[in-house]
mmCIF file of C-alpha atoms in Angstrom:
data_model
loop_
_atom_site.group_PDB
_atom_site.id
_atom_site.type_symbol
_atom_site.label_atom_id
_atom_site.label_comp_id
_atom_site.label_asym_id
_atom_site.label_seq_id
_atom_site.Cartn_x
_atom_site.Cartn_y
_atom_site.Cartn_z
ATOM 1 C CA MET A 186 -85.427 65.637 -87.096
ATOM 2 C CA LEU A 187 -86.880 67.093 -90.306
ATOM 3 C CA THR A 188 -90.566 67.848 -90.040
ATOM 4 C CA THR A 189 -93.399 68.386 -92.487
ATOM 5 C CA MET A 190 -97.075 69.112 -92.447
ATOM 6 C CA PRO A 191 -99.074 66.102 -91.180
ATOM 7 C CA SER A 192 -99.970 63.552 -93.828
ATOM 8 C CA PRO A 193 -103.636 62.946 -94.642
ATOM 9 C CA ILE A 194 -102.788 59.247 -95.049
ATOM 10 C CA PRO A 195 -103.183 57.392 -91.724
ATOM 11 C CA ILE A 196 -100.223 55.131 -90.977
ATOM 12 C CA THR A 197 -100.308 52.199 -88.563
ATOM 13 C CA ARG A 198 -97.993 49.305 -87.854
ATOM 14 C CA THR A 199 -100.044 47.182 -90.241
ATOM 15 C CA SER A 200 -99.804 49.645 -93.107
ATOM 16 C CA THR A 201 -98.741 48.195 -96.451
ATOM 17 C CA PHE A 202 -95.668 49.330 -98.319
ATOM 18 C CA GLY A 203 -97.930 51.223 -100.701
ATOM 19 C CA ASP A 204 -99.447 53.123 -97.780
ATOM 20 C CA CYS A 205 -96.031 53.965 -96.408
ATOM 21 C CA PHE A 206 -94.598 55.126 -99.702
ATOM 22 C CA ALA A 207 -97.699 57.162 -100.504
ATOM 23 C CA ALA A 208 -97.446 58.792 -97.092
ATOM 24 C CA ALA A 209 -93.775 59.569 -97.719
ATOM 25 C CA LYS A 210 -94.671 61.150 -101.057
ATOM 26 C CA THR A 211 -97.256 63.366 -99.377
ATOM 27 C CA LEU A 212 -94.667 64.414 -96.825
ATOM 28 C CA VAL A 213 -95.708 62.563 -93.683
ATOM 29 C CA THR A 214 -93.570 63.458 -90.669
ATOM 30 C CA LEU A 215 -90.310 61.534 -90.819
ATOM 31 C CA ALA A 216 -90.756 60.468 -87.203
ATOM 32 C CA VAL A 217 -93.931 58.642 -88.209
ATOM 33 C CA ILE A 218 -92.224 57.031 -91.202
ATOM 34 C CA GLU A 219 -89.390 55.882 -88.982
ATOM 35 C CA LEU A 220 -91.657 54.370 -86.336
ATOM 36 C CA GLU A 221 -94.350 52.861 -88.506
ATOM 37 C CA CYS A 222 -92.953 52.227 -91.983
ATOM 38 C CA LEU A 223 -89.245 51.588 -91.821
ATOM 39 C CA SER A 224 -89.208 47.858 -91.307
ATOM 40 C CA PRO A 225 -86.222 46.270 -93.099
ATOM 41 C CA VAL A 226 -88.393 45.007 -95.966
ATOM 42 C CA ARG A 227 -90.231 48.282 -96.419
ATOM 43 C CA VAL A 228 -87.011 50.310 -96.362
ATOM 44 C CA LYS A 229 -85.585 48.148 -99.121
ATOM 45 C CA GLN A 230 -88.777 48.492 -101.143
ATOM 46 C CA THR A 231 -88.855 52.252 -100.648
ATOM 47 C CA LEU A 232 -85.220 52.658 -101.668
ATOM 48 C CA VAL A 233 -85.712 50.663 -104.845
ATOM 49 C CA VAL A 234 -88.625 52.812 -105.951
ATOM 50 C CA ALA A 235 -87.014 56.034 -104.771
ATOM 51 C CA ARG A 236 -83.781 55.333 -106.607
ATOM 52 C CA GLU A 237 -85.715 54.589 -109.781
ATOM 53 C CA MET A 238 -87.595 57.848 -109.437
ATOM 54 C CA SER A 239 -84.276 59.635 -108.947
ATOM 55 C CA ARG A 240 -82.723 58.096 -112.047
ATOM 56 C CA ASN A 241 -85.693 58.952 -114.221
ATOM 57 C CA SER A 242 -86.159 62.467 -112.795
ATOM 58 C CA ARG A 243 -89.777 61.643 -112.016
ATOM 59 C CA GLU A 244 -91.957 64.137 -110.279
ATOM 60 C CA TRP A 245 -91.948 64.344 -106.528
ATOM 61 C CA PRO A 246 -95.366 65.562 -105.262
ATOM 62 C CA SER A 247 -95.812 69.331 -105.511
ATOM 63 C CA GLY A 248 -92.397 69.862 -107.113
ATOM 64 C CA ARG A 249 -90.139 68.365 -109.767
ATOM 65 C CA TYR A 250 -86.878 66.665 -108.856
ATOM 66 C CA LEU A 251 -83.919 68.787 -109.913
ATOM 67 C CA SER A 252 -80.717 67.041 -110.927
ATOM 68 C CA GLY A 253 -77.397 68.008 -109.344
ATOM 69 C CA GLY A 254 -76.518 69.432 -105.926
ATOM 70 C CA PHE A 255 -78.168 69.014 -102.552
ATOM 71 C CA ALA A 256 -80.976 71.438 -101.842
ATOM 72 C CA SER A 257 -82.655 71.583 -98.477
ATOM 73 C CA LEU A 258 -86.309 71.982 -97.679
ATOM 74 C CA VAL A 259 -88.278 74.615 -99.528
ATOM 75 C CA ARG A 260 -91.340 76.337 -98.149
ATOM 76 C CA ARG A 261 -93.948 77.337 -100.690
ATOM 77 C CA ASP A 262 -97.568 78.411 -100.136
ATOM 78 C CA GLY A 263 -97.498 77.323 -96.481
ATOM 79 C CA PHE A 264 -96.445 73.718 -97.235
ATOM 80 C CA TRP A 265 -93.133 71.951 -96.758
ATOM 81 C CA TRP A 266 -91.761 69.593 -99.377
ATOM 82 C CA TYR A 267 -88.394 68.292 -100.439
ATOM 83 C CA GLY A 268 -86.608 70.331 -103.051
ATOM 84 C CA GLN A 269 -84.686 67.238 -104.073
ATOM 85 C CA MET A 270 -85.197 63.511 -104.170
ATOM 86 C CA ARG A 271 -81.636 63.048 -102.922
ATOM 87 C CA THR A 272 -82.560 64.609 -99.607
ATOM 88 C CA VAL A 273 -85.167 61.887 -99.089
ATOM 89 C CA LEU A 274 -82.787 59.168 -100.209
ATOM 90 C CA GLY A 275 -80.157 60.419 -97.798
ATOM 91 C CA VAL A 276 -82.558 60.284 -94.862
ATOM 92 C CA LEU A 277 -83.870 56.847 -95.818
ATOM 93 C CA LEU A 278 -80.349 55.500 -96.232
ATOM 94 C CA LEU A 279 -79.330 56.892 -92.848
ATOM 95 C CA LEU A 280 -82.315 55.328 -91.095
ATOM 96 C CA SER A 281 -82.121 52.069 -92.999
ATOM 97 C CA GLY A 282 -78.509 51.619 -91.949
ATOM 98 C CA PHE A 283 -79.809 50.566 -88.549
ATOM 99 C CA LEU A 284 -82.580 48.382 -89.946
ATOM 100 C CA VAL A 285 -81.325 46.871 -93.179
ATOM 101 C CA ALA A 286 -77.587 46.470 -92.700
ATOM 102 C CA SER A 287 -78.060 44.189 -89.681
ATOM 103 C CA PRO A 288 -81.707 43.001 -89.497
ATOM 104 C CA ALA A 289 -80.771 40.261 -87.015
ATOM 105 C CA SER A 290 -80.205 42.959 -84.392
ATOM 106 C CA ALA A 291 -83.977 43.409 -84.200
ATOM 107 C CA ALA A 292 -84.416 39.852 -82.869
ATOM 108 C CA THR A 293 -84.554 39.268 -79.107
ATOM 109 C CA THR A 294 -82.589 36.345 -77.662
ATOM 110 C CA VAL A 295 -84.610 34.310 -75.166
ATOM 111 C CA LYS A 296 -82.857 31.663 -73.078
ATOM 112 C CA VAL A 297 -85.094 29.151 -71.316
ATOM 113 C CA LEU A 298 -83.492 27.305 -68.395
ATOM 114 C CA GLN A 299 -85.179 24.139 -67.120
ATOM 115 C CA LEU A 300 -84.188 22.726 -63.714
ATOM 116 C CA ASN A 301 -85.432 19.879 -61.522
ATOM 117 C CA ILE A 302 -83.757 20.508 -58.173
ATOM 118 C CA CYS A 303 -85.204 17.554 -56.175
ATOM 119 C CA HIS A 304 -85.639 19.764 -53.137
ATOM 120 C CA SER A 305 -88.553 18.164 -51.316
ATOM 121 C CA GLY A 306 -86.309 16.284 -48.923
ATOM 122 C CA LEU A 307 -88.396 13.144 -49.493
ATOM 123 C CA ALA A 308 -86.931 11.671 -52.701
ATOM 124 C CA GLY A 309 -83.735 9.677 -52.944
ATOM 125 C CA CYS A 310 -82.199 12.305 -55.235
ATOM 126 C CA TYR A 311 -82.163 14.875 -52.399
ATOM 127 C CA THR A 312 -78.594 15.922 -51.548
ATOM 128 C CA GLY A 313 -79.350 18.713 -49.106
ATOM 129 C CA ALA A 314 -80.865 22.157 -49.447
ATOM 130 C CA GLU A 315 -77.738 24.255 -49.789
ATOM 131 C CA PRO A 316 -75.760 22.288 -52.410
ATOM 132 C CA VAL A 317 -78.544 22.221 -55.001
ATOM 133 C CA MET A 318 -79.630 25.805 -54.384
ATOM 134 C CA ALA A 319 -76.070 27.095 -54.620
ATOM 135 C CA LYS A 320 -75.606 25.187 -57.877
ATOM 136 C CA ALA A 321 -78.902 26.477 -59.285
ATOM 137 C CA VAL A 322 -77.910 30.057 -58.511
ATOM 138 C CA SER A 323 -74.511 29.464 -60.106
ATOM 139 C CA VAL A 324 -76.046 28.084 -63.318
ATOM 140 C CA ILE A 325 -78.485 30.998 -63.498
ATOM 141 C CA GLY A 326 -75.580 33.398 -63.104
ATOM 142 C CA SER A 327 -73.534 31.763 -65.849
ATOM 143 C CA THR A 328 -76.351 31.356 -68.384
ATOM 144 C CA ARG A 329 -78.440 34.507 -67.676
ATOM 145 C CA PRO A 330 -81.794 33.035 -68.781
ATOM 146 C CA GLN A 331 -84.863 35.128 -69.527
ATOM 147 C CA VAL A 332 -87.217 32.304 -68.543
ATOM 148 C CA LEU A 333 -86.599 29.934 -65.618
ATOM 149 C CA SER A 334 -88.644 26.776 -65.012
ATOM 150 C CA VAL A 335 -87.965 24.873 -61.769
ATOM 151 C CA ASN A 336 -89.556 21.597 -60.684
ATOM 152 C CA GLU A 337 -89.514 19.870 -57.280
ATOM 153 C CA ALA A 338 -88.940 23.156 -55.485
ATOM 154 C CA CYS A 339 -90.046 24.523 -52.136
ATOM 155 C CA ALA A 340 -91.951 27.789 -51.890
ATOM 156 C CA GLY A 341 -89.088 29.436 -50.024
ATOM 157 C CA ASP A 342 -86.797 28.881 -53.025
ATOM 158 C CA VAL A 343 -88.576 31.571 -55.039
ATOM 159 C CA ALA A 344 -86.882 34.534 -53.355
ATOM 160 C CA ARG A 345 -83.345 33.212 -53.819
ATOM 161 C CA LEU A 346 -83.872 32.158 -57.423
ATOM 162 C CA GLN A 347 -85.644 35.405 -58.291
ATOM 163 C CA ALA A 348 -82.764 37.390 -56.807
ATOM 164 C CA ALA A 349 -80.404 35.465 -59.093
ATOM 165 C CA MET A 350 -82.631 36.279 -62.086
ATOM 166 C CA GLY A 351 -82.765 40.005 -61.321
ATOM 167 C CA ALA A 352 -85.836 42.142 -61.986
ATOM 168 C CA SER A 353 -88.515 39.601 -62.862
ATOM 169 C CA GLN A 354 -92.010 38.221 -62.345
ATOM 170 C CA ALA A 355 -92.408 34.911 -60.529
ATOM 171 C CA VAL A 356 -95.142 32.413 -59.762
ATOM 172 C CA PHE A 357 -95.107 29.329 -57.520
ATOM 173 C CA VAL A 358 -97.722 26.588 -57.800
ATOM 174 C CA ALA A 359 -97.963 23.863 -55.166
ATOM 175 C CA ALA A 360 -98.698 20.254 -55.998
ATOM 176 C CA GLN A 361 -101.896 19.119 -54.273
ATOM 177 C CA ARG A 362 -103.145 16.213 -52.249
ATOM 178 C CA ARG A 363 -106.423 14.641 -53.307
ATOM 179 C CA ASP A 364 -108.228 16.737 -50.711
ATOM 180 C CA GLY A 365 -106.837 19.910 -52.289
ATOM 181 C CA THR A 366 -104.296 20.685 -49.563
ATOM 182 C CA PRO A 367 -100.740 21.451 -50.714
ATOM 183 C CA VAL A 368 -97.948 18.894 -50.753
ATOM 184 C CA THR A 369 -95.151 20.019 -48.454
ATOM 185 C CA CYS A 370 -91.374 19.715 -48.343
ATOM 186 C CA THR A 371 -89.712 18.275 -45.236
ATOM 187 C CA ASN A 372 -88.932 21.861 -44.168
ATOM 188 C CA GLY A 373 -92.673 22.551 -43.953
ATOM 189 C CA GLN A 374 -92.864 24.764 -47.025
ATOM 190 C CA GLN A 375 -95.201 24.030 -49.917
ATOM 191 C CA PHE A 376 -93.746 21.791 -52.641
ATOM 192 C CA GLY A 377 -94.211 22.411 -56.356
ATOM 193 C CA ASN A 378 -93.022 24.343 -59.387
ATOM 194 C CA ILE A 379 -91.557 27.803 -59.973
ATOM 195 C CA LEU A 380 -91.723 29.950 -63.103
ATOM 196 C CA ILE A 381 -89.746 33.193 -63.401
ATOM 197 C CA VAL A 382 -89.678 35.561 -66.401
ATOM 198 C CA VAL A 383 -87.430 38.628 -66.544
ATOM 199 C CA ALA A 384 -89.229 41.942 -66.237
ATOM 200 C CA ALA A 385 -88.372 42.987 -69.804
ATOM 201 C CA LEU A 386 -90.501 40.122 -71.145
ATOM 202 C CA ALA A 387 -93.047 39.700 -68.352
ATOM 203 C CA GLY A 388 -96.713 40.444 -68.925
ATOM 204 C CA GLY A 389 -100.016 39.965 -67.132
ATOM 205 C CA PRO A 390 -100.923 38.101 -63.940
ATOM 206 C CA ALA A 391 -100.104 34.418 -63.561
ATOM 207 C CA SER A 392 -102.550 31.571 -64.009
ATOM 208 C CA THR A 393 -102.257 28.172 -62.322
ATOM 209 C CA GLY A 394 -104.273 24.987 -62.252
ATOM 210 C CA ARG A 395 -104.542 21.260 -61.617
ATOM 211 C CA TYR A 396 -104.781 18.755 -64.463
ATOM 212 C CA THR A 397 -107.981 16.890 -65.197
ATOM 213 C CA ALA A 398 -106.134 13.580 -65.637
ATOM 214 C CA GLN A 399 -104.299 12.307 -62.543
ATOM 215 C CA ASP A 400 -102.637 9.032 -61.592
ATOM 216 C CA THR A 401 -103.377 7.003 -58.454
ATOM 217 C CA SER A 402 -100.723 8.666 -56.278
ATOM 218 C CA ASN A 403 -101.464 11.265 -53.623
ATOM 219 C CA GLU A 404 -99.630 14.012 -55.544
ATOM 220 C CA MET A 405 -101.933 15.853 -57.945
ATOM 221 C CA ARG A 406 -99.915 17.428 -60.756
ATOM 222 C CA VAL A 407 -100.251 21.121 -61.559
ATOM 223 C CA TRP A 408 -99.139 23.804 -64.003
ATOM 224 C CA ALA A 409 -98.379 27.539 -63.975
ATOM 225 C CA CYS A 410 -98.244 30.124 -66.787
ATOM 226 C CA LEU A 411 -97.244 33.763 -67.136
ATOM 227 C CA PRO A 412 -98.895 35.385 -70.185
ATOM 228 C CA ALA A 413 -96.861 37.483 -72.561
ATOM 229 C CA GLY A 414 -95.333 40.828 -72.236
ATOM 230 C CA GLY A 415 -92.727 39.763 -74.773
ATOM 231 C CA VAL A 416 -93.017 35.982 -74.289
ATOM 232 C CA SER A 417 -95.653 33.764 -72.669
ATOM 233 C CA ALA A 418 -94.251 30.927 -70.546
ATOM 234 C CA CYS A 419 -95.492 27.858 -68.652
ATOM 235 C CA THR A 420 -93.939 25.288 -66.342
ATOM 236 C CA THR A 421 -95.053 21.866 -65.131
ATOM 237 C CA HIS A 422 -93.955 18.528 -63.677
ATOM 238 C CA LEU A 423 -96.048 15.666 -65.066
ATOM 239 C CA SER A 424 -97.075 12.307 -63.650
ATOM 240 C CA ALA A 425 -94.172 9.973 -62.901
ATOM 241 C CA ARG A 426 -96.353 6.909 -62.313
ATOM 242 C CA THR A 427 -98.422 6.487 -65.481
ATOM 243 C CA GLY A 428 -97.215 7.408 -68.983
ATOM 244 C CA SER A 429 -100.687 7.726 -70.464
ATOM 245 C CA VAL A 430 -101.629 10.187 -67.713
ATOM 246 C CA ALA A 431 -98.441 12.201 -68.276
ATOM 247 C CA LEU A 432 -99.260 12.383 -71.999
ATOM 248 C CA ALA A 433 -102.829 13.528 -71.278
ATOM 249 C CA GLN A 434 -101.494 16.201 -68.923
ATOM 250 C CA CYS A 435 -98.953 17.298 -71.527
ATOM 251 C CA LYS A 436 -101.672 17.635 -74.171
ATOM 252 C CA GLU A 437 -103.856 19.608 -71.778
ATOM 253 C CA LEU A 438 -101.100 22.127 -71.029
ATOM 254 C CA LEU A 439 -99.976 22.485 -74.636
ATOM 255 C CA GLY A 440 -103.597 22.977 -75.637
ATOM 256 C CA ARG A 441 -103.707 25.847 -73.175
ATOM 257 C CA ALA A 442 -100.367 27.201 -74.418
ATOM 258 C CA VAL A 443 -101.692 27.439 -77.975
ATOM 259 C CA GLY A 444 -104.161 30.064 -76.765
ATOM 260 C CA LEU A 445 -101.635 32.235 -74.920
ATOM 261 C CA PRO A 446 -100.706 35.589 -76.451
ATOM 262 C CA GLY A 447 -97.494 36.082 -78.387
ATOM 263 C CA PRO A 448 -94.502 33.763 -78.710
ATOM 264 C CA THR A 449 -94.785 30.978 -76.126
ATOM 265 C CA VAL A 450 -92.509 28.494 -74.350
ATOM 266 C CA VAL A 451 -93.500 25.547 -72.144
ATOM 267 C CA ALA A 452 -90.802 23.900 -70.051
ATOM 268 C CA GLY A 453 -90.688 21.131 -67.500
ATOM 269 C CA ASP A 454 -89.925 17.613 -66.404
ATOM 270 C CA MET A 455 -92.547 15.867 -68.528
ATOM 271 C CA ASN A 456 -91.656 12.313 -67.433
ATOM 272 C CA LEU A 457 -91.991 11.456 -71.125
ATOM 273 C CA ARG A 458 -89.254 10.603 -73.614
ATOM 274 C CA TYR A 459 -88.841 11.152 -77.301
ATOM 275 C CA GLN A 460 -89.783 7.925 -79.119
ATOM 276 C CA GLY A 461 -90.729 6.453 -75.761
ATOM 277 C CA SER A 462 -93.991 4.721 -74.969
ATOM 278 C CA PRO A 463 -95.859 6.986 -74.945
ATOM 279 C CA ASN A 464 -93.890 9.368 -77.148
ATOM 280 C CA VAL A 465 -93.534 12.939 -75.860
ATOM 281 C CA GLN A 466 -93.702 14.131 -79.464
ATOM 282 C CA ASP A 467 -97.352 13.093 -79.535
ATOM 283 C CA CYS A 468 -98.290 16.062 -77.354
ATOM 284 C CA ASN A 469 -96.567 18.606 -79.593
ATOM 285 C CA PRO A 470 -99.353 20.698 -81.209
ATOM 286 C CA ALA A 471 -99.341 22.383 -84.590
ATOM 287 C CA GLY A 472 -97.447 25.668 -84.428
ATOM 288 C CA PHE A 473 -94.964 24.374 -81.840
ATOM 289 C CA TYR A 474 -91.728 22.407 -81.814
ATOM 290 C CA ARG A 475 -89.969 20.521 -79.005
ATOM 291 C CA LYS A 476 -86.372 20.360 -77.811
ATOM 292 C CA GLY A 477 -85.470 17.771 -75.182
ATOM 293 C CA ASP A 478 -82.428 16.869 -73.110
ATOM 294 C CA GLY A 479 -82.447 13.253 -74.337
ATOM 295 C CA ASP A 480 -84.376 12.211 -71.248
ATOM 296 C CA VAL A 481 -87.516 13.641 -69.619
ATOM 297 C CA GLN A 482 -86.938 17.403 -69.590
ATOM 298 C CA HIS A 483 -88.320 19.302 -72.562
ATOM 299 C CA VAL A 484 -88.919 22.813 -73.839
ATOM 300 C CA PHE A 485 -91.748 23.383 -76.311
ATOM 301 C CA ALA A 486 -91.657 26.631 -78.275
ATOM 302 C CA SER A 487 -94.034 28.251 -80.718
ATOM 303 C CA THR A 488 -92.709 28.377 -84.261
ATOM 304 C CA SER A 489 -92.605 32.186 -84.066
ATOM 305 C CA LEU A 490 -89.488 31.590 -81.950
ATOM 306 C CA ALA A 491 -86.444 30.554 -83.989
ATOM 307 C CA PHE A 492 -84.418 27.740 -82.431
ATOM 308 C CA VAL A 493 -80.755 28.568 -81.825
ATOM 309 C CA SER A 494 -79.326 25.874 -79.534
ATOM 310 C CA GLY A 495 -79.932 23.335 -76.785
ATOM 311 C CA THR A 496 -77.300 22.844 -74.092
ATOM 312 C CA GLU A 497 -77.122 20.330 -71.265
ATOM 313 C CA LEU A 498 -75.326 21.623 -68.174
ATOM 314 C CA SER A 499 -74.082 19.565 -65.260
ATOM 315 C CA MET A 500 -75.616 20.105 -61.837
ATOM 316 C CA SER A 501 -72.557 18.452 -60.280
ATOM 317 C CA GLY A 502 -74.477 15.645 -58.600
ATOM 318 C CA THR A 503 -76.687 17.985 -56.537
ATOM 319 C CA THR A 504 -79.825 16.545 -58.214
ATOM 320 C CA ASP A 505 -80.632 13.647 -60.529
ATOM 321 C CA HIS A 506 -81.313 15.883 -63.562
ATOM 322 C CA PRO A 507 -78.994 18.091 -65.604
ATOM 323 C CA ALA A 508 -79.857 21.686 -66.313
ATOM 324 C CA TRP A 509 -81.376 22.050 -69.784
ATOM 325 C CA LEU A 510 -80.888 25.374 -71.579
ATOM 326 C CA VAL A 511 -82.716 26.150 -74.822
ATOM 327 C CA THR A 512 -81.930 29.371 -76.659
ATOM 328 C CA VAL A 513 -84.368 30.869 -79.175
ATOM 329 C CA THR A 514 -84.844 34.243 -80.797
ATOM 330 C CA ALA A 515 -88.077 36.210 -80.746
ATOM 331 C CA PRO A 516 -89.059 38.512 -83.618
#
C-alpha cells in the first residue's frame, strides 16, 4: 500500500466527492481514500476529473504533472507526493475495478422465509410433530434464508430450527391467555412465534409485546422483533377471528417497524388478504412495500430493500400453509 503524509482534510463516510478529491490532491493516505471515498459513484467522478487533469497537464499539488513515462513517488522537503498523475490514475483504476466494474456485488442478498407449521397439536391442520418439523428443516436447508419467521410453533422448536439456520440469533414469543399466562401446545411447551436472523445480520436484543387490540378469543396475539445489525426483522400471527382487529394489529406492528434501525422486514401469517375485506394493503405504511403468497402470509419490506422475487414452496401436506420465500437485496 502506498502511503503519504496524513491529510489535513478530515474524511468520513459522509464526505462529499469534493472533500474526497481535495483530500486525494493533498495526498491523504490511500487506505483512507479506499475505505471512505471510493464508493462506485465517487470513483467514477474522481476518474473523470483526474483524466481531464491528465489530458490538460494541469498541476498536481506541490508538483507539475510530467508527460510520458511512469515515475514513482518522489520525496521532497520531507513530504511525499506523486511525481505523475498516471500513478494516481493507475491506483484509482485498480481499486475501482472492484467497485465500479460490478457495483451489484456490494449488495447483500437477504432471503426471508415465512412458515406457519401448525404445531400446537390442537388445530385440525396438525399432522404430527415430526413430519412438519422435518419438512421445515428441509426447506430451510434448500433455501438458506437469512431471516426465518415461524408461526404456530412450540418453544422447543427453536433449537432444531436454529440449528438448521446455523449461527444466528433467535427469539420466541408465546401467545397469551387473557390472564397473561402463556398458551401451550399439547406437548406442554409454550405456543407462539419464532424469529431467527443469521449472525451476520443480527443486531441488538429482542423486543416482544402483546397487541393493544384483541378479539374475543382466549388467545392474545403477540409480536417479536430483532433490531438491526444488518437488517431489522419482526414476526407475528394476527387475529384469525376478526378482520378489523387483525388490521389494527397489523398497523400497530408496522408502525413499530417504521421506527426500527436500518432496512427492515416484517413477516407473518397476517390473516388478511390483498383486496380482501379488510385489505392487508391498508396496513402498509409509507416507506414499505408488501409481498404476499396470494393468501394470508405476507412479507413487508422497507423500500431500502430492493425486491428480487417471491416464491411459494410446498410443505407437502404437513401443514395448511405453503412456505413463502421473499428475496430482497440490501444496500
